[in-house]
Amino acid sequence: MSPSLQWPVISSGARQRHVLATLVVGVAMLGGVGCTTGTPSPPASAPLTAASASAPTGDVDRSVDIGGGRTIYLTCRGSGSPTIVLVSGLGERADNWAITTDPSTAGQAVFPRAAQLSRVCAYDRPGTETTTAAGRQESRSTMVPQPTSGTQAANDLRSVLIASGEIGPYVLVGHSYGGDIVRLFAAAQPKNVAGLVLVDALSEDLPKRLTAEQSANLEKLNSPSAQGRPAGAEEFHFDVVFPELRAITTSPTVPTVVLTADRKVISAADIATGKLPPFVTQEFADALWTAQLAAQDELAAKFTGATHITKTSSGHYIHVEQPQLVVDAITQVVDAARGTPRPS
């Protein structure tokens, strides 16, 4: 695995990207810019259901019409309640949850394992992609102008769940930027959330321990141009998403697990390759790591009674590198939501 501006390339060929990006990435976009959904948000107390309240049980792999001339690709497996919804990091398609670092253990990936616990769904946001042995595969959802905002992404999630008939309550599992989307969804629809699992989610507290220049460089490092992503790729801006997250005043009091990577975002070996921009110095890498760990502590503290797991033996893509940890966290939250909690 050769270091680059992206996360290491995994052996399945699926590309891992973004320095903190999906740590960053996982992060959000220009409010007011981009496409809005055609479905108004229901009241927070309203259950997200289709016209028929019967829970889907069959396999789903389809483009769901969410109105406004847009479709979002959705894939679901399994049965049972609560429905587990997997929300990928910045730029990652739904299939990022179905891979591991070792292709021979793909059956142990988060998506298929979660399907053994309950109903599970994942989806493609506009501008996401994956890279396989067959080459680069673009998002299967309708493109929208980039950048967008975290609130728009949360509204899209709500829209596809309603339009598809995948009823709540939901255990929301968000990686990196997906963690931001999950939090914004939960703040707007607390009655529809049964539990949360945040997988190295990006925190609005990250810049507090970075200089203005370091924060700007981090955002630059995760831009589509720096990442070598094509026009129309999913994009976010700190000055949009972080205020959205800071505006959250309450979060649902539900079973919550926060998983934090314990391997440095940028290592000395990464810097030594010379493939990173000149501003990525050891000082920058050290400051970023210190800020990240502190921000994760503050993130976990935002949720009453949250379990914070910091010994993960993993980099940013915990669900790919250590899928069992994420499956265990999901199991813990699902069991607690069902009223049958197991020991942590």
mmCIF file of C-alpha atoms in Angstrom:
data_model
loop_
_atom_site.group_PDB
_atom_site.id
_atom_site.type_symbol
_atom_site.label_atom_id
_atom_site.label_comp_id
_atom_site.label_asym_id
_atom_site.label_seq_id
_atom_site.Cartn_x
_atom_site.Cartn_y
_atom_site.Cartn_z
ATOM 1 C CA MET A 1 0.000 0.000 0.000
ATOM 2 C CA SER A 2 1.716 3.133 -1.175
ATOM 3 C CA PRO A 3 1.018 6.373 0.689
ATOM 4 C CA SER A 4 -0.488 9.251 -1.241
ATOM 5 C CA LEU A 5 -2.953 12.049 -0.765
ATOM 6 C CA GLN A 6 -5.569 9.366 -0.512
ATOM 7 C CA TRP A 7 -6.028 6.712 2.087
ATOM 8 C CA PRO A 8 -4.138 3.494 1.278
ATOM 9 C CA VAL A 9 -5.391 1.475 -1.649
ATOM 10 C CA ILE A 10 -6.952 -1.685 -0.302
ATOM 11 C CA SER A 11 -6.321 -5.003 -1.879
ATOM 12 C CA SER A 12 -9.847 -5.333 -3.249
ATOM 13 C CA GLY A 13 -9.092 -2.383 -5.483
ATOM 14 C CA ALA A 14 -11.598 -0.114 -3.772
ATOM 15 C CA ARG A 15 -9.921 3.228 -3.263
ATOM 16 C CA GLN A 16 -9.554 4.744 0.181
ATOM 17 C CA ARG A 17 -9.207 8.463 0.203
ATOM 18 C CA HIS A 18 -8.869 11.656 2.099
ATOM 19 C CA VAL A 19 -6.650 12.617 4.890
ATOM 20 C CA LEU A 20 -9.040 13.079 7.711
ATOM 21 C CA ALA A 21 -11.191 13.837 4.924
ATOM 22 C CA THR A 22 -13.454 11.297 5.082
ATOM 23 C CA LEU A 23 -12.195 12.392 8.466
ATOM 24 C CA VAL A 24 -12.469 15.444 6.819
ATOM 25 C CA VAL A 25 -14.180 13.635 4.528
ATOM 26 C CA GLY A 26 -16.516 13.299 6.044
ATOM 27 C CA VAL A 27 -17.283 16.808 5.890
ATOM 28 C CA ALA A 28 -19.578 19.300 4.581
ATOM 29 C CA MET A 29 -20.464 21.717 2.040
ATOM 30 C CA LEU A 30 -21.658 25.085 0.953
ATOM 31 C CA GLY A 31 -25.053 25.818 2.368
ATOM 32 C CA GLY A 32 -27.410 27.140 -0.209
ATOM 33 C CA VAL A 33 -25.248 25.783 -3.002
ATOM 34 C CA GLY A 34 -26.228 22.600 -4.735
ATOM 35 C CA CYS A 35 -29.495 20.761 -5.105
ATOM 36 C CA THR A 36 -32.258 20.546 -2.559
ATOM 37 C CA THR A 37 -34.686 17.700 -2.301
ATOM 38 C CA GLY A 38 -38.248 18.032 -3.406
ATOM 39 C CA THR A 39 -39.750 16.567 -0.236
ATOM 40 C CA PRO A 40 -40.318 18.838 2.789
ATOM 41 C CA SER A 41 -38.993 17.591 6.102
ATOM 42 C CA PRO A 42 -41.699 15.946 8.229
ATOM 43 C CA PRO A 43 -42.080 16.986 11.866
ATOM 44 C CA ALA A 44 -39.499 15.476 14.192
ATOM 45 C CA SER A 45 -42.225 13.467 15.885
ATOM 46 C CA ALA A 46 -43.487 11.936 12.649
ATOM 47 C CA PRO A 47 -42.303 8.377 11.952
ATOM 48 C CA LEU A 48 -40.598 7.998 8.596
ATOM 49 C CA THR A 49 -42.770 5.429 6.894
ATOM 50 C CA ALA A 50 -44.161 4.747 3.478
ATOM 51 C CA ALA A 51 -47.876 4.625 2.704
ATOM 52 C CA SER A 52 -47.713 0.992 3.785
ATOM 53 C CA ALA A 53 -46.316 0.414 7.247
ATOM 54 C CA SER A 54 -45.223 -3.127 6.453
ATOM 55 C CA ALA A 55 -41.469 -3.460 6.809
ATOM 56 C CA PRO A 56 -39.586 -4.488 3.641
ATOM 57 C CA THR A 57 -37.779 -7.811 3.807
ATOM 58 C CA GLY A 58 -36.491 -8.504 0.293
ATOM 59 C CA ASP A 59 -33.155 -7.621 -1.255
ATOM 60 C CA VAL A 60 -33.056 -4.131 -2.757
ATOM 61 C CA ASP A 61 -30.648 -2.817 -5.387
ATOM 62 C CA ARG A 62 -32.342 0.030 -7.184
ATOM 63 C CA SER A 63 -32.519 3.727 -7.985
ATOM 64 C CA VAL A 64 -35.175 5.377 -5.832
ATOM 65 C CA ASP A 65 -37.070 8.389 -7.188
ATOM 66 C CA ILE A 66 -36.917 11.145 -4.561
ATOM 67 C CA GLY A 67 -38.600 13.820 -6.672
ATOM 68 C CA GLY A 68 -37.242 16.857 -8.435
ATOM 69 C CA GLY A 69 -35.983 14.719 -11.290
ATOM 70 C CA ARG A 70 -33.525 12.944 -9.008
ATOM 71 C CA THR A 71 -32.896 9.346 -8.006
ATOM 72 C CA ILE A 72 -30.696 7.894 -5.265
ATOM 73 C CA TYR A 73 -29.274 4.400 -5.494
ATOM 74 C CA LEU A 74 -30.165 2.232 -2.495
ATOM 75 C CA THR A 75 -29.104 -1.284 -1.520
ATOM 76 C CA CYS A 76 -30.707 -3.210 1.360
ATOM 77 C CA ARG A 77 -30.557 -6.717 2.783
ATOM 78 C CA GLY A 78 -31.930 -8.653 5.725
ATOM 79 C CA SER A 79 -35.022 -8.105 7.847
ATOM 80 C CA GLY A 80 -36.006 -6.911 11.272
ATOM 81 C CA SER A 81 -36.116 -3.738 13.298
ATOM 82 C CA PRO A 82 -34.494 -1.341 13.915
ATOM 83 C CA THR A 83 -33.292 -0.711 10.366
ATOM 84 C CA ILE A 84 -29.523 -0.162 10.214
ATOM 85 C CA VAL A 85 -28.521 2.642 7.833
ATOM 86 C CA LEU A 86 -24.857 2.855 6.769
ATOM 87 C CA VAL A 87 -23.688 6.319 5.707
ATOM 88 C CA SER A 88 -20.310 6.458 3.954
ATOM 89 C CA GLY A 89 -17.573 9.043 4.257
ATOM 90 C CA LEU A 90 -16.897 11.798 1.732
ATOM 91 C CA GLY A 91 -16.759 10.559 -1.830
ATOM 92 C CA GLU A 92 -17.475 6.907 -0.972
ATOM 93 C CA ARG A 93 -20.272 4.850 -2.544
ATOM 94 C CA ALA A 94 -22.473 2.410 -0.653
ATOM 95 C CA ASP A 95 -20.124 -0.475 -1.448
ATOM 96 C CA ASN A 96 -17.444 0.975 0.835
ATOM 97 C CA TRP A 97 -19.277 -0.900 3.613
ATOM 98 C CA ALA A 98 -18.955 -4.238 1.804
ATOM 99 C CA ILE A 99 -15.158 -4.423 1.581
ATOM 100 C CA THR A 100 -12.265 -5.332 3.858
ATOM 101 C CA THR A 101 -8.517 -4.948 3.535
ATOM 102 C CA ASP A 102 -8.322 -8.663 2.740
ATOM 103 C CA PRO A 103 -10.632 -9.655 -0.158
ATOM 104 C CA SER A 104 -10.780 -13.217 1.154
ATOM 105 C CA THR A 105 -12.677 -11.933 4.202
ATOM 106 C CA ALA A 106 -15.260 -9.897 2.269
ATOM 107 C CA GLY A 107 -18.001 -11.958 3.888
ATOM 108 C CA GLN A 108 -16.935 -10.463 7.211
ATOM 109 C CA ALA A 109 -17.427 -6.887 5.981
ATOM 110 C CA VAL A 110 -19.839 -4.643 7.842
ATOM 111 C CA PHE A 111 -22.684 -4.702 5.317
ATOM 112 C CA PRO A 112 -23.180 -8.484 5.040
ATOM 113 C CA ARG A 113 -22.634 -8.964 8.778
ATOM 114 C CA ALA A 114 -25.138 -6.240 9.656
ATOM 115 C CA ALA A 115 -27.692 -7.968 7.418
ATOM 116 C CA GLN A 116 -27.503 -10.932 9.795
ATOM 117 C CA LEU A 117 -28.536 -8.678 12.685
ATOM 118 C CA SER A 118 -31.424 -6.746 11.191
ATOM 119 C CA ARG A 119 -32.547 -4.910 8.072
ATOM 120 C CA VAL A 120 -29.575 -2.921 6.695
ATOM 121 C CA CYS A 121 -29.378 -0.298 3.952
ATOM 122 C CA ALA A 122 -26.641 1.782 2.330
ATOM 123 C CA TYR A 123 -26.823 4.307 -0.497
ATOM 124 C CA ASP A 124 -24.786 6.372 -2.955
ATOM 125 C CA ARG A 125 -24.673 10.123 -2.434
ATOM 126 C CA PRO A 126 -24.207 12.243 -5.566
ATOM 127 C CA GLY A 127 -20.579 12.645 -6.569
ATOM 128 C CA THR A 128 -19.326 9.526 -4.816
ATOM 129 C CA GLU A 129 -17.308 6.778 -6.476
ATOM 130 C CA THR A 130 -15.369 3.574 -5.981
ATOM 131 C CA THR A 131 -12.460 1.999 -7.817
ATOM 132 C CA THR A 132 -12.365 -1.722 -8.500
ATOM 133 C CA ALA A 133 -10.360 -4.048 -10.703
ATOM 134 C CA ALA A 134 -12.782 -3.071 -13.468
ATOM 135 C CA GLY A 135 -11.862 0.584 -13.084
ATOM 136 C CA ARG A 136 -13.471 3.675 -11.614
ATOM 137 C CA GLN A 137 -17.190 3.407 -10.904
ATOM 138 C CA GLU A 138 -19.168 6.629 -10.449
ATOM 139 C CA SER A 139 -22.119 7.216 -8.143
ATOM 140 C CA ARG A 140 -25.332 5.559 -9.234
ATOM 141 C CA SER A 141 -27.312 8.564 -7.977
ATOM 142 C CA THR A 142 -28.266 11.693 -9.915
ATOM 143 C CA MET A 143 -25.495 14.281 -9.894
ATOM 144 C CA VAL A 144 -26.060 17.635 -8.205
ATOM 145 C CA PRO A 145 -24.001 20.852 -8.199
ATOM 146 C CA GLN A 146 -21.071 20.676 -5.793
ATOM 147 C CA PRO A 147 -20.365 21.577 -3.090
ATOM 148 C CA THR A 148 -23.516 20.778 -1.156
ATOM 149 C CA SER A 149 -24.178 20.995 2.574
ATOM 150 C CA GLY A 150 -24.494 18.512 5.383
ATOM 151 C CA THR A 151 -28.118 19.499 5.858
ATOM 152 C CA GLN A 152 -28.856 18.823 2.195
ATOM 153 C CA ALA A 153 -27.203 15.417 2.517
ATOM 154 C CA ALA A 154 -29.292 14.640 5.612
ATOM 155 C CA ASN A 155 -32.438 15.701 3.733
ATOM 156 C CA ASP A 156 -31.495 13.371 0.872
ATOM 157 C CA LEU A 157 -31.140 10.518 3.350
ATOM 158 C CA ARG A 158 -34.575 11.260 4.760
ATOM 159 C CA SER A 159 -36.032 11.445 1.253
ATOM 160 C CA VAL A 160 -34.644 8.104 0.079
ATOM 161 C CA LEU A 161 -35.792 6.343 3.252
ATOM 162 C CA ILE A 162 -39.319 7.687 2.832
ATOM 163 C CA ALA A 163 -39.521 7.052 -0.910
ATOM 164 C CA SER A 164 -38.165 3.517 -0.601
ATOM 165 C CA GLY A 165 -40.476 2.517 2.229
ATOM 166 C CA GLU A 166 -37.593 1.554 4.513
ATOM 167 C CA ILE A 167 -39.301 2.373 7.770
ATOM 168 C CA GLY A 168 -37.813 3.512 11.043
ATOM 169 C CA PRO A 169 -36.695 3.609 13.696
ATOM 170 C CA TYR A 170 -33.111 3.620 12.455
ATOM 171 C CA VAL A 171 -29.722 2.779 13.874
ATOM 172 C CA LEU A 172 -27.562 5.257 11.972
ATOM 173 C CA VAL A 173 -23.931 4.320 11.334
ATOM 174 C CA GLY A 174 -21.800 7.132 9.911
ATOM 175 C CA HIS A 175 -18.157 7.071 8.853
ATOM 176 C CA SER A 176 -16.215 10.345 8.751
ATOM 177 C CA TYR A 177 -18.365 12.912 6.878
ATOM 178 C CA GLY A 178 -21.134 10.342 7.083
ATOM 179 C CA GLY A 179 -21.019 10.871 10.845
ATOM 180 C CA ASP A 180 -21.893 14.536 10.293
ATOM 181 C CA ILE A 181 -24.837 13.581 8.094
ATOM 182 C CA VAL A 182 -26.023 11.112 10.729
ATOM 183 C CA ARG A 183 -25.837 13.750 13.461
ATOM 184 C CA LEU A 184 -27.765 16.309 11.403
ATOM 185 C CA PHE A 185 -30.423 13.717 10.555
ATOM 186 C CA ALA A 186 -30.720 12.703 14.217
ATOM 187 C CA ALA A 187 -31.055 16.321 15.356
ATOM 188 C CA ALA A 188 -33.867 16.947 12.857
ATOM 189 C CA GLN A 189 -35.635 13.590 13.312
ATOM 190 C CA PRO A 190 -34.888 12.406 16.877
ATOM 191 C CA LYS A 191 -38.071 10.319 17.139
ATOM 192 C CA ASN A 192 -36.926 8.222 14.194
ATOM 193 C CA VAL A 193 -33.508 7.356 15.618
ATOM 194 C CA ALA A 194 -33.014 4.211 17.702
ATOM 195 C CA GLY A 195 -29.234 4.423 18.038
ATOM 196 C CA LEU A 196 -26.004 5.884 16.672
ATOM 197 C CA VAL A 197 -22.596 4.508 15.742
ATOM 198 C CA LEU A 198 -20.010 7.132 14.761
ATOM 199 C CA VAL A 199 -16.979 5.663 12.988
ATOM 200 C CA ASP A 200 -14.094 8.130 13.257
ATOM 201 C CA ALA A 201 -16.624 10.848 12.465
ATOM 202 C CA LEU A 202 -15.441 14.335 11.613
ATOM 203 C CA SER A 203 -15.961 16.748 14.482
ATOM 204 C CA GLU A 204 -16.568 20.480 14.322
ATOM 205 C CA ASP A 205 -14.116 20.787 17.215
ATOM 206 C CA LEU A 206 -11.186 19.715 15.039
ATOM 207 C CA PRO A 207 -10.097 23.250 14.032
ATOM 208 C CA LYS A 208 -10.019 24.473 17.640
ATOM 209 C CA ARG A 209 -6.455 23.224 18.057
ATOM 210 C CA LEU A 210 -5.227 24.098 14.570
ATOM 211 C CA THR A 211 -4.017 27.432 13.352
ATOM 212 C CA ALA A 212 -6.078 29.152 10.669
ATOM 213 C CA GLU A 213 -3.381 28.241 8.151
ATOM 214 C CA GLN A 214 -3.335 24.581 9.214
ATOM 215 C CA SER A 215 -7.113 24.367 8.987
ATOM 216 C CA ALA A 216 -7.071 25.927 5.512
ATOM 217 C CA ASN A 217 -4.361 23.523 4.402
ATOM 218 C CA LEU A 218 -6.322 20.553 5.717
ATOM 219 C CA GLU A 219 -9.344 21.626 3.702
ATOM 220 C CA LYS A 220 -7.118 22.137 0.666
ATOM 221 C CA LEU A 221 -5.642 18.666 1.117
ATOM 222 C CA ASN A 222 -9.094 17.157 0.860
ATOM 223 C CA SER A 223 -10.315 19.139 -2.123
ATOM 224 C CA PRO A 224 -11.266 17.258 -5.306
ATOM 225 C CA SER A 225 -8.295 18.736 -7.169
ATOM 226 C CA ALA A 226 -5.778 17.631 -4.537
ATOM 227 C CA GLN A 227 -7.383 14.197 -4.383
ATOM 228 C CA GLY A 228 -7.376 13.765 -8.145
ATOM 229 C CA ARG A 229 -11.131 13.378 -8.235
ATOM 230 C CA PRO A 230 -13.105 14.378 -11.344
ATOM 231 C CA ALA A 231 -15.411 17.329 -11.887
ATOM 232 C CA GLY A 232 -18.673 16.852 -10.011
ATOM 233 C CA ALA A 233 -17.062 14.859 -7.212
ATOM 234 C CA GLU A 234 -18.611 15.247 -3.790
ATOM 235 C CA GLU A 235 -17.193 18.275 -2.011
ATOM 236 C CA PHE A 236 -17.608 20.099 1.290
ATOM 237 C CA HIS A 237 -16.457 23.265 3.009
ATOM 238 C CA PHE A 238 -15.594 23.609 6.669
ATOM 239 C CA ASP A 239 -17.261 26.995 6.939
ATOM 240 C CA VAL A 240 -20.611 25.453 6.010
ATOM 241 C CA VAL A 241 -20.730 22.090 7.741
ATOM 242 C CA PHE A 242 -19.079 23.024 11.005
ATOM 243 C CA PRO A 243 -21.618 25.810 11.694
ATOM 244 C CA GLU A 244 -24.392 23.332 10.846
ATOM 245 C CA LEU A 245 -23.029 20.942 13.462
ATOM 246 C CA ARG A 246 -22.510 23.696 16.018
ATOM 247 C CA ALA A 247 -26.141 24.715 15.566
ATOM 248 C CA ILE A 248 -27.279 21.336 16.906
ATOM 249 C CA THR A 249 -28.676 22.049 20.345
ATOM 250 C CA THR A 250 -29.870 18.592 21.335
ATOM 251 C CA SER A 251 -29.191 15.036 20.258
ATOM 252 C CA PRO A 252 -31.504 12.081 20.851
ATOM 253 C CA THR A 253 -30.757 10.167 24.026
ATOM 254 C CA VAL A 254 -30.249 6.790 22.388
ATOM 255 C CA PRO A 255 -27.608 4.049 22.612
ATOM 256 C CA THR A 256 -24.461 5.516 21.052
ATOM 257 C CA VAL A 257 -20.978 4.189 20.285
ATOM 258 C CA VAL A 258 -18.115 6.393 19.103
ATOM 259 C CA LEU A 259 -15.153 4.612 17.485
ATOM 260 C CA THR A 260 -11.878 6.506 17.104
ATOM 261 C CA ALA A 261 -8.895 5.515 14.960
ATOM 262 C CA ASP A 262 -5.644 5.147 16.890
ATOM 263 C CA ARG A 263 -3.209 5.249 13.954
ATOM 264 C CA LYS A 264 -1.932 8.629 12.817
ATOM 265 C CA VAL A 265 -3.713 10.318 9.949
ATOM 266 C CA ILE A 266 -0.409 11.238 8.279
ATOM 267 C CA SER A 267 2.682 9.246 9.181
ATOM 268 C CA ALA A 268 6.340 10.151 8.812
ATOM 269 C CA ALA A 269 6.550 7.527 6.071
ATOM 270 C CA ASP A 270 3.758 9.285 4.150
ATOM 271 C CA ILE A 271 5.640 12.567 4.328
ATOM 272 C CA ALA A 272 8.915 10.922 3.317
ATOM 273 C CA THR A 273 7.457 9.809 -0.015
ATOM 274 C CA GLY A 274 7.487 13.403 -1.228
ATOM 275 C CA LYS A 275 4.053 12.883 -2.779
ATOM 276 C CA LEU A 276 2.277 15.183 -0.352
ATOM 277 C CA PRO A 277 2.078 18.982 -0.770
ATOM 278 C CA PRO A 278 4.956 20.983 0.741
ATOM 279 C CA PHE A 279 2.769 22.268 3.560
ATOM 280 C CA VAL A 280 2.335 18.706 4.885
ATOM 281 C CA THR A 281 5.229 18.834 7.306
ATOM 282 C CA GLN A 282 5.803 16.786 10.439
ATOM 283 C CA GLU A 283 4.642 19.775 12.463
ATOM 284 C CA PHE A 284 1.394 19.848 10.486
ATOM 285 C CA ALA A 285 0.886 16.084 10.870
ATOM 286 C CA ASP A 286 1.517 16.202 14.622
ATOM 287 C CA ALA A 287 -0.838 19.142 15.110
ATOM 288 C CA LEU A 288 -3.542 17.408 13.098
ATOM 289 C CA TRP A 289 -3.258 14.212 15.118
ATOM 290 C CA THR A 290 -3.383 16.033 18.465
ATOM 291 C CA ALA A 291 -6.405 18.020 17.320
ATOM 292 C CA GLN A 292 -8.141 14.910 16.009
ATOM 293 C CA LEU A 293 -7.831 12.921 19.232
ATOM 294 C CA ALA A 294 -9.055 15.835 21.351
ATOM 295 C CA ALA A 295 -11.953 16.464 18.975
ATOM 296 C CA GLN A 296 -13.004 12.810 19.207
ATOM 297 C CA ASP A 297 -13.103 13.050 23.004
ATOM 298 C CA GLU A 298 -15.288 16.139 22.733
ATOM 299 C CA LEU A 299 -17.514 14.437 20.176
ATOM 300 C CA ALA A 300 -18.173 11.457 22.439
ATOM 301 C CA ALA A 301 -18.992 13.823 25.309
ATOM 302 C CA LYS A 302 -21.857 15.318 23.300
ATOM 303 C CA PHE A 303 -23.880 12.103 23.671
ATOM 304 C CA THR A 304 -25.316 11.056 27.020
ATOM 305 C CA GLY A 305 -23.936 7.696 28.108
ATOM 306 C CA ALA A 306 -21.999 7.116 24.881
ATOM 307 C CA THR A 307 -19.432 4.328 24.733
ATOM 308 C CA HIS A 308 -16.142 5.694 23.359
ATOM 309 C CA ILE A 309 -13.815 3.050 21.918
ATOM 310 C CA THR A 310 -10.305 4.378 21.345
ATOM 311 C CA LYS A 311 -8.273 1.170 21.056
ATOM 312 C CA THR A 312 -9.118 0.203 17.507
ATOM 313 C CA SER A 313 -5.758 -0.814 15.969
ATOM 314 C CA SER A 314 -6.864 1.018 12.866
ATOM 315 C CA GLY A 315 -6.490 4.022 10.674
ATOM 316 C CA HIS A 316 -9.387 6.216 9.582
ATOM 317 C CA TYR A 317 -11.265 3.431 7.752
ATOM 318 C CA ILE A 318 -12.069 1.365 10.834
ATOM 319 C CA HIS A 319 -14.974 -0.386 9.116
ATOM 320 C CA VAL A 320 -12.644 -1.644 6.378
ATOM 321 C CA GLU A 321 -9.586 -2.433 8.512
ATOM 322 C CA GLN A 322 -11.352 -3.739 11.634
ATOM 323 C CA PRO A 323 -14.908 -4.597 10.557
ATOM 324 C CA GLN A 324 -15.524 -6.790 13.595
ATOM 325 C CA LEU A 325 -15.178 -3.750 15.871
ATOM 326 C CA VAL A 326 -17.841 -1.907 13.914
ATOM 327 C CA VAL A 327 -20.116 -4.955 13.770
ATOM 328 C CA ASP A 328 -19.746 -5.349 17.535
ATOM 329 C CA ALA A 329 -20.657 -1.683 18.039
ATOM 330 C CA ILE A 330 -23.711 -2.009 15.792
ATOM 331 C CA THR A 331 -24.751 -5.180 17.631
ATOM 332 C CA GLN A 332 -24.436 -3.414 20.980
ATOM 333 C CA VAL A 333 -26.603 -0.523 19.816
ATOM 334 C CA VAL A 334 -29.203 -2.720 18.088
ATOM 335 C CA ASP A 335 -29.533 -4.938 21.150
ATOM 336 C CA ALA A 336 -29.912 -1.923 23.429
ATOM 337 C CA ALA A 337 -32.519 -0.432 21.086
ATOM 338 C CA ARG A 338 -34.430 -3.708 21.255
ATOM 339 C CA GLY A 339 -34.230 -3.675 25.040
ATOM 340 C CA THR A 340 -31.871 -6.625 25.221
ATOM 341 C CA PRO A 341 -28.482 -4.997 25.880
ATOM 342 C CA ARG A 342 -25.351 -7.099 26.051
ATOM 343 C CA PRO A 343 -22.187 -6.235 27.984
ATOM 344 C CA SER A 344 -20.085 -3.648 26.154
#
